[in-house]
PDB file of N, CA and C in Angstrom:
ATOM      1  N   MET A 481     195.804 -71.794  75.693  1.00 95.00           N
ATOM      2  CA  MET A 481     195.652 -70.405  75.276  1.00 95.00           C
ATOM      3  C   MET A 481     196.696 -69.580  76.022  1.00 95.00           C
ATOM      4  N   ILE A 482     197.463 -68.800  75.272  1.00 97.00           N
ATOM      5  CA  ILE A 482     198.417 -67.872  75.875  1.00 97.00           C
ATOM      6  C   ILE A 482     197.751 -66.507  75.950  1.00 97.00           C
ATOM      7  N   SER A 483     197.795 -65.881  77.120  1.00 97.00           N
ATOM      8  CA  SER A 483     197.310 -64.507  77.296  1.00 97.00           C
ATOM      9  C   SER A 483     198.449 -63.708  77.908  1.00 97.00           C
ATOM     10  N   THR A 484     198.712 -62.547  77.320  1.00 98.00           N
ATOM     11  CA  THR A 484     199.824 -61.733  77.792  1.00 98.00           C
ATOM     12  C   THR A 484     199.499 -60.250  77.677  1.00 98.00           C
ATOM     13  N   THR A 485     200.121 -59.464  78.541  1.00 97.00           N
ATOM     14  CA  THR A 485     199.923 -58.011  78.491  1.00 97.00           C
ATOM     15  C   THR A 485     200.776 -57.366  77.404  1.00 97.00           C
ATOM     16  N   THR A 486     201.735 -58.099  76.874  1.00 98.00           N
ATOM     17  CA  THR A 486     202.620 -57.554  75.844  1.00 98.00           C
ATOM     18  C   THR A 486     201.944 -57.602  74.472  1.00 98.00           C
ATOM     19  N   PRO A 487     202.423 -56.789  73.508  1.00 97.00           N
ATOM     20  CA  PRO A 487     201.805 -56.771  72.179  1.00 97.00           C
ATOM     21  C   PRO A 487     202.232 -57.935  71.286  1.00 97.00           C
ATOM     22  N   SER A 488     203.183 -58.723  71.742  1.00 96.00           N
ATOM     23  CA  SER A 488     203.645 -59.873  70.968  1.00 96.00           C
ATOM     24  C   SER A 488     204.045 -60.977  71.943  1.00 96.00           C
ATOM     25  N   ILE A 489     204.311 -62.157  71.389  1.00 97.00           N
ATOM     26  CA  ILE A 489     204.719 -63.299  72.203  1.00 97.00           C
ATOM     27  C   ILE A 489     206.062 -63.775  71.676  1.00 97.00           C
ATOM     28  N   GLU A 490     207.064 -63.686  72.513  1.00 95.00           N
ATOM     29  CA  GLU A 490     208.417 -64.054  72.104  1.00 95.00           C
ATOM     30  C   GLU A 490     208.454 -65.488  71.580  1.00 95.00           C
ATOM     31  N   GLY A 491     209.109 -65.648  70.437  1.00 96.00           N
ATOM     32  CA  GLY A 491     209.239 -66.973  69.836  1.00 96.00           C
ATOM     33  C   GLY A 491     208.055 -67.380  68.977  1.00 96.00           C
ATOM     34  N   HIS A 492     207.057 -66.506  68.856  1.00 97.00           N
ATOM     35  CA  HIS A 492     205.872 -66.812  68.049  1.00 97.00           C
ATOM     36  C   HIS A 492     205.586 -65.650  67.102  1.00 97.00           C
ATOM     37  N   ASP A 493     205.160 -65.980  65.900  1.00 97.00           N
ATOM     38  CA  ASP A 493     204.713 -64.962  64.948  1.00 97.00           C
ATOM     39  C   ASP A 493     203.199 -64.888  64.989  1.00 97.00           C
ATOM     40  N   ILE A 494     202.668 -63.672  64.970  1.00 98.00           N
ATOM     41  CA  ILE A 494     201.218 -63.483  64.859  1.00 98.00           C
ATOM     42  C   ILE A 494     200.882 -63.587  63.378  1.00 98.00           C
ATOM     43  N   ILE A 495     200.026 -64.548  63.044  1.00 98.00           N
ATOM     44  CA  ILE A 495     199.691 -64.748  61.633  1.00 98.00           C
ATOM     45  C   ILE A 495     198.291 -64.240  61.282  1.00 98.00           C
ATOM     46  N   ALA A 496     197.463 -63.962  62.300  1.00 98.00           N
ATOM     47  CA  ALA A 496     196.126 -63.422  62.037  1.00 98.00           C
ATOM     48  C   ALA A 496     195.619 -62.693  63.273  1.00 98.00           C
ATOM     49  N   TYR A 497     194.968 -61.576  63.028  1.00 98.00           N
ATOM     50  CA  TYR A 497     194.300 -60.815  64.084  1.00 98.00           C
ATOM     51  C   TYR A 497     192.806 -61.078  63.951  1.00 98.00           C
ATOM     52  N   LYS A 498     192.189 -61.552  65.023  1.00 98.00           N
ATOM     53  CA  LYS A 498     190.770 -61.909  64.994  1.00 98.00           C
ATOM     54  C   LYS A 498     189.861 -60.818  65.547  1.00 98.00           C
ATOM     55  N   GLY A 499     190.412 -59.868  66.277  1.00 98.00           N
ATOM     56  CA  GLY A 499     189.610 -58.762  66.803  1.00 98.00           C
ATOM     57  C   GLY A 499     189.757 -58.583  68.299  1.00 98.00           C
ATOM     58  N   ILE A 500     189.104 -57.560  68.790  1.00 98.00           N
ATOM     59  CA  ILE A 500     189.128 -57.246  70.216  1.00 98.00           C
ATOM     60  C   ILE A 500     188.194 -58.214  70.938  1.00 98.00           C
ATOM     61  N   VAL A 501     188.630 -58.658  72.092  1.00 98.00           N
ATOM     62  CA  VAL A 501     187.850 -59.629  72.852  1.00 98.00           C
ATOM     63  C   VAL A 501     187.772 -59.166  74.306  1.00 98.00           C
ATOM     64  N   PHE A 502     186.618 -59.433  74.935  1.00 98.00           N
ATOM     65  CA  PHE A 502     186.375 -59.007  76.313  1.00 98.00           C
ATOM     66  C   PHE A 502     185.881 -60.174  77.157  1.00 98.00           C
ATOM     67  N   GLY A 503     186.115 -60.067  78.438  1.00 98.00           N
ATOM     68  CA  GLY A 503     185.514 -60.949  79.424  1.00 98.00           C
ATOM     69  C   GLY A 503     185.104 -60.071  80.593  1.00 98.00           C
ATOM     70  N   GLU A 504     183.846 -60.142  80.992  1.00 96.00           N
ATOM     71  CA  GLU A 504     183.348 -59.297  82.081  1.00 96.00           C
ATOM     72  C   GLU A 504     182.739 -60.154  83.179  1.00 96.00           C
ATOM     73  N   VAL A 505     182.979 -59.723  84.404  1.00 94.00           N
ATOM     74  CA  VAL A 505     182.385 -60.380  85.566  1.00 94.00           C
ATOM     75  C   VAL A 505     181.877 -59.289  86.503  1.00 94.00           C
ATOM     76  N   VAL A 506     180.644 -59.424  86.946  1.00 91.00           N
ATOM     77  CA  VAL A 506     180.099 -58.527  87.962  1.00 91.00           C
ATOM     78  C   VAL A 506     179.841 -59.388  89.191  1.00 91.00           C
ATOM     79  N   ALA A 507     180.509 -59.049  90.283  1.00 85.00           N
ATOM     80  CA  ALA A 507     180.412 -59.842  91.508  1.00 85.00           C
ATOM     81  C   ALA A 507     179.872 -58.980  92.631  1.00 85.00           C
ATOM     82  N   GLY A 508     179.011 -59.564  93.419  1.00 76.00           N
ATOM     83  CA  GLY A 508     178.484 -58.875  94.591  1.00 76.00           C
ATOM     84  C   GLY A 508     179.143 -59.421  95.847  1.00 76.00           C
ATOM     85  N   VAL A 509     179.237 -58.585  96.832  1.00 64.00           N
ATOM     86  CA  VAL A 509     179.781 -59.012  98.126  1.00 64.00           C
ATOM     87  C   VAL A 509     178.609 -59.058  99.096  1.00 64.00           C
ATOM     88  N   ASN A 510     178.438 -60.202  99.754  1.00 54.00           N
ATOM     89  CA  ASN A 510     177.274 -60.346 100.628  1.00 54.00           C
ATOM     90  C   ASN A 510     177.513 -59.731 102.004  1.00 54.00           C
ATOM     91  N   VAL A 511     176.484 -59.703 102.800  1.00 44.00           N
ATOM     92  CA  VAL A 511     176.504 -59.051 104.109  1.00 44.00           C
ATOM     93  C   VAL A 511     177.541 -59.683 105.038  1.00 44.00           C
ATOM     94  N   ILE A 512     177.653 -61.003 105.030  1.00 46.00           N
ATOM     95  CA  ILE A 512     178.612 -61.690 105.910  1.00 46.00           C
ATOM     96  C   ILE A 512     180.036 -61.274 105.550  1.00 46.00           C
ATOM     97  N   LYS A 513     180.358 -61.291 104.261  1.00 53.00           N
ATOM     98  CA  LYS A 513     181.698 -60.887 103.829  1.00 53.00           C
ATOM     99  C   LYS A 513     181.957 -59.439 104.185  1.00 53.00           C
ATOM    100  N   ASP A 514     180.928 -58.586 104.059  1.00 53.00           N
ATOM    101  CA  ASP A 514     181.064 -57.174 104.421  1.00 53.00           C
ATOM    102  C   ASP A 514     181.409 -57.017 105.898  1.00 53.00           C
ATOM    103  N   MET A 515     180.756 -57.799 106.762  1.00 45.00           N
ATOM    104  CA  MET A 515     181.021 -57.697 108.199  1.00 45.00           C
ATOM    105  C   MET A 515     182.446 -58.152 108.521  1.00 45.00           C
ATOM    106  N   VAL A 516     182.885 -59.258 107.919  1.00 48.00           N
ATOM    107  CA  VAL A 516     184.240 -59.761 108.162  1.00 48.00           C
ATOM    108  C   VAL A 516     185.269 -58.752 107.670  1.00 48.00           C
ATOM    109  N   ALA A 517     185.039 -58.165 106.506  1.00 50.00           N
ATOM    110  CA  ALA A 517     185.952 -57.155 105.977  1.00 50.00           C
ATOM    111  C   ALA A 517     185.951 -55.921 106.869  1.00 50.00           C
ATOM    112  N   GLY A 518     184.799 -55.574 107.433  1.00 54.00           N
ATOM    113  CA  GLY A 518     184.708 -54.434 108.336  1.00 54.00           C
ATOM    114  C   GLY A 518     185.552 -54.644 109.585  1.00 54.00           C
ATOM    115  N   LEU A 519     185.608 -55.866 110.084  1.00 48.00           N
ATOM    116  CA  LEU A 519     186.455 -56.170 111.237  1.00 48.00           C
ATOM    117  C   LEU A 519     187.931 -55.989 110.894  1.00 48.00           C
ATOM    118  N   SER A 520     188.331 -56.421 109.699  1.00 51.00           N
ATOM    119  CA  SER A 520     189.715 -56.216 109.260  1.00 51.00           C
ATOM    120  C   SER A 520     190.029 -54.733 109.161  1.00 51.00           C
ATOM    121  N   ASN A 521     189.062 -53.968 108.680  1.00 51.00           N
ATOM    122  CA  ASN A 521     189.239 -52.528 108.566  1.00 51.00           C
ATOM    123  C   ASN A 521     189.368 -51.891 109.945  1.00 51.00           C
ATOM    124  N   PHE A 522     188.551 -52.336 110.892  1.00 50.00           N
ATOM    125  CA  PHE A 522     188.559 -51.781 112.243  1.00 50.00           C
ATOM    126  C   PHE A 522     189.857 -52.125 112.984  1.00 50.00           C
ATOM    127  N   PHE A 523     190.250 -53.398 112.931  1.00 53.00           N
ATOM    128  CA  PHE A 523     191.420 -53.852 113.679  1.00 53.00           C
ATOM    129  C   PHE A 523     192.727 -53.736 112.895  1.00 53.00           C
ATOM    130  N   GLY A 524     192.619 -53.456 111.626  1.00 54.00           N
ATOM    131  CA  GLY A 524     193.811 -53.360 110.786  1.00 54.00           C
ATOM    132  C   GLY A 524     194.117 -54.698 110.126  1.00 54.00           C
ATOM    133  N   GLY A 525     194.956 -54.636 109.127  1.00 57.00           N
ATOM    134  CA  GLY A 525     195.331 -55.858 108.422  1.00 57.00           C
ATOM    135  C   GLY A 525     194.631 -55.976 107.092  1.00 57.00           C
ATOM    136  N   ARG A 526     194.927 -57.066 106.430  1.00 59.00           N
ATOM    137  CA  ARG A 526     194.384 -57.317 105.098  1.00 59.00           C
ATOM    138  C   ARG A 526     193.033 -58.013 105.196  1.00 59.00           C
ATOM    139  N   SER A 527     192.203 -57.758 104.199  1.00 56.00           N
ATOM    140  CA  SER A 527     190.901 -58.412 104.144  1.00 56.00           C
ATOM    141  C   SER A 527     190.981 -59.591 103.180  1.00 56.00           C
ATOM    142  N   GLY A 528     191.215 -60.766 103.728  1.00 64.00           N
ATOM    143  CA  GLY A 528     191.278 -61.972 102.907  1.00 64.00           C
ATOM    144  C   GLY A 528     189.988 -62.235 102.175  1.00 64.00           C
ATOM    145  N   THR A 529     188.877 -61.828 102.762  1.00 68.00           N
ATOM    146  CA  THR A 529     187.564 -62.018 102.142  1.00 68.00           C
ATOM    147  C   THR A 529     187.469 -61.257 100.837  1.00 68.00           C
ATOM    148  N   TYR A 530     187.796 -59.974 100.856  1.00 74.00           N
ATOM    149  CA  TYR A 530     187.739 -59.167  99.636  1.00 74.00           C
ATOM    150  C   TYR A 530     188.827 -59.561  98.658  1.00 74.00           C
ATOM    151  N   GLU A 531     190.011 -59.905  99.171  1.00 80.00           N
ATOM    152  CA  GLU A 531     191.090 -60.316  98.281  1.00 80.00           C
ATOM    153  C   GLU A 531     190.696 -61.561  97.488  1.00 80.00           C
ATOM    154  N   GLU A 532     190.085 -62.519  98.156  1.00 83.00           N
ATOM    155  CA  GLU A 532     189.647 -63.741  97.471  1.00 83.00           C
ATOM    156  C   GLU A 532     188.579 -63.419  96.426  1.00 83.00           C
ATOM    157  N   GLU A 533     187.685 -62.508  96.753  1.00 82.00           N
ATOM    158  CA  GLU A 533     186.645 -62.098  95.798  1.00 82.00           C
ATOM    159  C   GLU A 533     187.273 -61.467  94.553  1.00 82.00           C
ATOM    160  N   LEU A 534     188.279 -60.618  94.760  1.00 86.00           N
ATOM    161  CA  LEU A 534     188.989 -59.992  93.636  1.00 86.00           C
ATOM    162  C   LEU A 534     189.711 -61.027  92.778  1.00 86.00           C
ATOM    163  N   ILE A 535     190.392 -61.951  93.426  1.00 90.00           N
ATOM    164  CA  ILE A 535     191.130 -62.991  92.699  1.00 90.00           C
ATOM    165  C   ILE A 535     190.177 -63.814  91.838  1.00 90.00           C
ATOM    166  N   GLN A 536     189.062 -64.252  92.429  1.00 92.00           N
ATOM    167  CA  GLN A 536     188.090 -65.067  91.690  1.00 92.00           C
ATOM    168  C   GLN A 536     187.490 -64.292  90.516  1.00 92.00           C
ATOM    169  N   ALA A 537     187.130 -63.032  90.742  1.00 92.00           N
ATOM    170  CA  ALA A 537     186.536 -62.219  89.673  1.00 92.00           C
ATOM    171  C   ALA A 537     187.531 -62.025  88.537  1.00 92.00           C
ATOM    172  N   ARG A 538     188.785 -61.750  88.866  1.00 95.00           N
ATOM    173  CA  ARG A 538     189.809 -61.548  87.832  1.00 95.00           C
ATOM    174  C   ARG A 538     190.031 -62.833  87.038  1.00 95.00           C
ATOM    175  N   GLN A 539     190.169 -63.961  87.725  1.00 96.00           N
ATOM    176  CA  GLN A 539     190.377 -65.237  87.033  1.00 96.00           C
ATOM    177  C   GLN A 539     189.197 -65.578  86.121  1.00 96.00           C
ATOM    178  N   ASN A 540     187.983 -65.319  86.582  1.00 96.00           N
ATOM    179  CA  ASN A 540     186.792 -65.587  85.769  1.00 96.00           C
ATOM    180  C   ASN A 540     186.723 -64.686  84.546  1.00 96.00           C
ATOM    181  N   ALA A 541     187.097 -63.412  84.705  1.00 97.00           N
ATOM    182  CA  ALA A 541     187.084 -62.486  83.570  1.00 97.00           C
ATOM    183  C   ALA A 541     188.109 -62.907  82.519  1.00 97.00           C
ATOM    184  N   ILE A 542     189.292 -63.308  82.949  1.00 98.00           N
ATOM    185  CA  ILE A 542     190.323 -63.768  82.015  1.00 98.00           C
ATOM    186  C   ILE A 542     189.873 -65.041  81.311  1.00 98.00           C
ATOM    187  N   ARG A 543     189.316 -65.982  82.060  1.00 98.00           N
ATOM    188  CA  ARG A 543     188.831 -67.233  81.474  1.00 98.00           C
ATOM    189  C   ARG A 543     187.749 -66.955  80.426  1.00 98.00           C
ATOM    190  N   GLU A 544     186.820 -66.054  80.751  1.00 98.00           N
ATOM    191  CA  GLU A 544     185.750 -65.716  79.805  1.00 98.00           C
ATOM    192  C   GLU A 544     186.331 -65.075  78.544  1.00 98.00           C
ATOM    193  N   MET A 545     187.314 -64.183  78.708  1.00 98.00           N
ATOM    194  CA  MET A 545     187.966 -63.544  77.560  1.00 98.00           C
ATOM    195  C   MET A 545     188.631 -64.600  76.672  1.00 98.00           C
ATOM    196  N   GLU A 546     189.337 -65.540  77.284  1.00 98.00           N
ATOM    197  CA  GLU A 546     190.014 -66.593  76.526  1.00 98.00           C
ATOM    198  C   GLU A 546     189.018 -67.490  75.801  1.00 98.00           C
ATOM    199  N   GLU A 547     187.894 -67.801  76.438  1.00 98.00           N
ATOM    200  CA  GLU A 547     186.864 -68.622  75.794  1.00 98.00           C
ATOM    201  C   GLU A 547     186.284 -67.910  74.581  1.00 98.00           C
ATOM    202  N   ARG A 548     186.044 -66.618  74.697  1.00 98.00           N
ATOM    203  CA  ARG A 548     185.525 -65.848  73.563  1.00 98.00           C
ATOM    204  C   ARG A 548     186.552 -65.753  72.444  1.00 98.00           C
ATOM    205  N   ALA A 549     187.831 -65.630  72.808  1.00 98.00           N
ATOM    206  CA  ALA A 549     188.893 -65.606  71.795  1.00 98.00           C
ATOM    207  C   ALA A 549     188.929 -66.929  71.038  1.00 98.00           C
ATOM    208  N   ALA A 550     188.809 -68.036  71.756  1.00 98.00           N
ATOM    209  CA  ALA A 550     188.811 -69.358  71.125  1.00 98.00           C
ATOM    210  C   ALA A 550     187.624 -69.509  70.178  1.00 98.00           C
ATOM    211  N   GLN A 551     186.462 -68.975  70.558  1.00 98.00           N
ATOM    212  CA  GLN A 551     185.283 -69.030  69.694  1.00 98.00           C
ATOM    213  C   GLN A 551     185.503 -68.249  68.399  1.00 98.00           C
ATOM    214  N   MET A 552     186.393 -67.260  68.439  1.00 98.00           N
ATOM    215  CA  MET A 552     186.729 -66.465  67.252  1.00 98.00           C
ATOM    216  C   MET A 552     187.799 -67.152  66.400  1.00 98.00           C
ATOM    217  N   GLY A 553     188.336 -68.279  66.884  1.00 98.00           N
ATOM    218  CA  GLY A 553     189.368 -68.996  66.153  1.00 98.00           C
ATOM    219  C   GLY A 553     190.784 -68.613  66.556  1.00 98.00           C
ATOM    220  N   ALA A 554     190.930 -67.902  67.665  1.00 98.00           N
ATOM    221  CA  ALA A 554     192.244 -67.472  68.141  1.00 98.00           C
ATOM    222  C   ALA A 554     192.853 -68.531  69.056  1.00 98.00           C
ATOM    223  N   ASN A 555     194.188 -68.501  69.150  1.00 98.00           N
ATOM    224  CA  ASN A 555     194.862 -69.380  70.104  1.00 98.00           C
ATOM    225  C   ASN A 555     195.724 -68.589  71.088  1.00 98.00           C
ATOM    226  N   ALA A 556     195.561 -67.253  71.078  1.00 98.00           N
ATOM    227  CA  ALA A 556     196.279 -66.397  72.022  1.00 98.00           C
ATOM    228  C   ALA A 556     195.564 -65.049  72.114  1.00 98.00           C
ATOM    229  N   VAL A 557     195.847 -64.328  73.202  1.00 98.00           N
ATOM    230  CA  VAL A 557     195.335 -62.965  73.374  1.00 98.00           C
ATOM    231  C   VAL A 557     196.520 -62.096  73.783  1.00 98.00           C
ATOM    232  N   VAL A 558     196.750 -61.015  73.028  1.00 98.00           N
ATOM    233  CA  VAL A 558     197.852 -60.098  73.343  1.00 98.00           C
ATOM    234  C   VAL A 558     197.290 -58.753  73.786  1.00 98.00           C
ATOM    235  N   GLY A 559     198.131 -57.972  74.458  1.00 98.00           N
ATOM    236  CA  GLY A 559     197.722 -56.647  74.915  1.00 98.00           C
ATOM    237  C   GLY A 559     196.633 -56.687  75.968  1.00 98.00           C
ATOM    238  N   VAL A 560     196.658 -57.688  76.822  1.00 98.00           N
ATOM    239  CA  VAL A 560     195.599 -57.864  77.821  1.00 98.00           C
ATOM    240  C   VAL A 560     195.637 -56.725  78.848  1.00 98.00           C
ATOM    241  N   ASP A 561     194.467 -56.213  79.164  1.00 98.00           N
ATOM    242  CA  ASP A 561     194.298 -55.173  80.175  1.00 98.00           C
ATOM    243  C   ASP A 561     193.173 -55.598  81.107  1.00 98.00           C
ATOM    244  N   ILE A 562     193.387 -55.399  82.395  1.00 97.00           N
ATOM    245  CA  ILE A 562     192.375 -55.740  83.407  1.00 97.00           C
ATOM    246  C   ILE A 562     191.909 -54.443  84.059  1.00 97.00           C
ATOM    247  N   ASP A 563     190.605 -54.227  84.098  1.00 96.00           N
ATOM    248  CA  ASP A 563     190.034 -53.035  84.728  1.00 96.00           C
ATOM    249  C   ASP A 563     189.067 -53.447  85.828  1.00 96.00           C
ATOM    250  N   TYR A 564     189.016 -52.628  86.878  1.00 92.00           N
ATOM    251  CA  TYR A 564     188.118 -52.844  88.012  1.00 92.00           C
ATOM    252  C   TYR A 564     187.223 -51.624  88.162  1.00 92.00           C
ATOM    253  N   GLU A 565     185.953 -51.856  88.466  1.00 91.00           N
ATOM    254  CA  GLU A 565     184.998 -50.765  88.658  1.00 91.00           C
ATOM    255  C   GLU A 565     184.015 -51.152  89.757  1.00 91.00           C
ATOM    256  N   VAL A 566     183.677 -50.213  90.614  1.00 85.00           N
ATOM    257  CA  VAL A 566     182.683 -50.444  91.657  1.00 85.00           C
ATOM    258  C   VAL A 566     181.338 -49.948  91.138  1.00 85.00           C
ATOM    259  N   LEU A 567     180.306 -50.761  91.296  1.00 84.00           N
ATOM    260  CA  LEU A 567     178.976 -50.450  90.775  1.00 84.00           C
ATOM    261  C   LEU A 567     177.930 -50.531  91.882  1.00 84.00           C
ATOM    262  N   GLY A 568     176.754 -50.028  91.574  1.00 77.00           N
ATOM    263  CA  GLY A 568     175.620 -50.162  92.480  1.00 77.00           C
ATOM    264  C   GLY A 568     175.423 -48.936  93.341  1.00 77.00           C
ATOM    265  N   ALA A 569     174.200 -48.788  93.831  1.00 73.00           N
ATOM    266  CA  ALA A 569     173.839 -47.631  94.652  1.00 73.00           C
ATOM    267  C   ALA A 569     174.678 -47.549  95.921  1.00 73.00           C
ATOM    268  N   ASP A 570     174.998 -48.706  96.494  1.00 73.00           N
ATOM    269  CA  ASP A 570     175.795 -48.719  97.734  1.00 73.00           C
ATOM    270  C   ASP A 570     177.215 -49.222  97.487  1.00 73.00           C
ATOM    271  N   ASN A 571     177.650 -49.184  96.220  1.00 70.00           N
ATOM    272  CA  ASN A 571     178.983 -49.664  95.823  1.00 70.00           C
ATOM    273  C   ASN A 571     179.217 -51.110  96.244  1.00 70.00           C
ATOM    274  N   GLY A 572     178.162 -51.913  96.213  1.00 73.00           N
ATOM    275  CA  GLY A 572     178.256 -53.295  96.659  1.00 73.00           C
ATOM    276  C   GLY A 572     178.583 -54.288  95.565  1.00 73.00           C
ATOM    277  N   MET A 573     178.810 -53.806  94.358  1.00 82.00           N
ATOM    278  CA  MET A 573     179.110 -54.696  93.241  1.00 82.00           C
ATOM    279  C   MET A 573     180.469 -54.326  92.661  1.00 82.00           C
ATOM    280  N   LEU A 574     181.192 -55.325  92.218  1.00 85.00           N
ATOM    281  CA  LEU A 574     182.501 -55.132  91.609  1.00 85.00           C
ATOM    282  C   LEU A 574     182.450 -55.679  90.185  1.00 85.00           C
ATOM    283  N   MET A 575     182.860 -54.857  89.214  1.00 92.00           N
ATOM    284  CA  MET A 575     182.949 -55.316  87.836  1.00 92.00           C
ATOM    285  C   MET A 575     184.419 -55.419  87.471  1.00 92.00           C
ATOM    286  N   VAL A 576     184.800 -56.578  86.953  1.00 95.00           N
ATOM    287  CA  VAL A 576     186.162 -56.806  86.475  1.00 95.00           C
ATOM    288  C   VAL A 576     186.061 -57.094  84.982  1.00 95.00           C
ATOM    289  N   THR A 577     186.841 -56.377  84.192  1.00 97.00           N
ATOM    290  CA  THR A 577     186.842 -56.556  82.745  1.00 97.00           C
ATOM    291  C   THR A 577     188.251 -56.900  82.287  1.00 97.00           C
ATOM    292  N   ALA A 578     188.361 -57.967  81.502  1.00 98.00           N
ATOM    293  CA  ALA A 578     189.622 -58.325  80.858  1.00 98.00           C
ATOM    294  C   ALA A 578     189.418 -58.106  79.363  1.00 98.00           C
ATOM    295  N   SER A 579     190.353 -57.416  78.728  1.00 98.00           N
ATOM    296  CA  SER A 579     190.243 -57.181  77.298  1.00 98.00           C
ATOM    297  C   SER A 579     191.603 -57.322  76.640  1.00 98.00           C
ATOM    298  N   GLY A 580     191.579 -57.621  75.359  1.00 98.00           N
ATOM    299  CA  GLY A 580     192.809 -57.758  74.610  1.00 98.00           C
ATOM    300  C   GLY A 580     192.491 -58.014  73.135  1.00 98.00           C
ATOM    301  N   THR A 581     193.508 -58.350  72.374  1.00 98.00           N
ATOM    302  CA  THR A 581     193.347 -58.643  70.962  1.00 98.00           C
ATOM    303  C   THR A 581     193.516 -60.145  70.746  1.00 98.00           C
ATOM    304  N   ALA A 582     192.480 -60.764  70.199  1.00 98.00           N
ATOM    305  CA  ALA A 582     192.526 -62.191  69.902  1.00 98.00           C
ATOM    306  C   ALA A 582     193.351 -62.387  68.639  1.00 98.00           C
ATOM    307  N   VAL A 583     194.334 -63.289  68.706  1.00 98.00           N
ATOM    308  CA  VAL A 583     195.232 -63.513  67.575  1.00 98.00           C
ATOM    309  C   VAL A 583     195.462 -65.000  67.366  1.00 98.00           C
ATOM    310  N   VAL A 584     195.969 -65.325  66.173  1.00 98.00           N
ATOM    311  CA  VAL A 584     196.446 -66.676  65.884  1.00 98.00           C
ATOM    312  C   VAL A 584     197.954 -66.581  65.801  1.00 98.00           C
ATOM    313  N   ILE A 585     198.631 -67.408  66.604  1.00 98.00           N
ATOM    314  CA  ILE A 585     200.093 -67.413  66.583  1.00 98.00           C
ATOM    315  C   ILE A 585     200.587 -68.734  66.017  1.00 98.00           C
ATOM    316  N   GLN A 586     201.809 -68.700  65.531  1.00 94.00           N
ATOM    317  CA  GLN A 586     202.464 -69.879  64.990  1.00 94.00           C
ATOM    318  C   GLN A 586     203.413 -70.430  66.014  1.00 94.00           C
TER     319      GLN A 586
END
């Protein structure tokens, strides 16, 4: 499956549009990860804990979007957009959404 942020794929013709497709992931960060990230915040530097959580959530959202596109009969997704949102009363949840247009390419 090819997924791209561009509206077309060089060297391929879009022969059918199957519709808009989404992949959503809601991830929580546990207390241990929060404490480790807090230390990075206090002492400075990057938070590998949160970065890894973001990477995993993004990859899962893209994978879910591609699986849904395949179920629609598509073999590519164009115009992909990734959005991040913080959820929950204490902002302890992260929602990552991948969306795009499921297409059939030649």
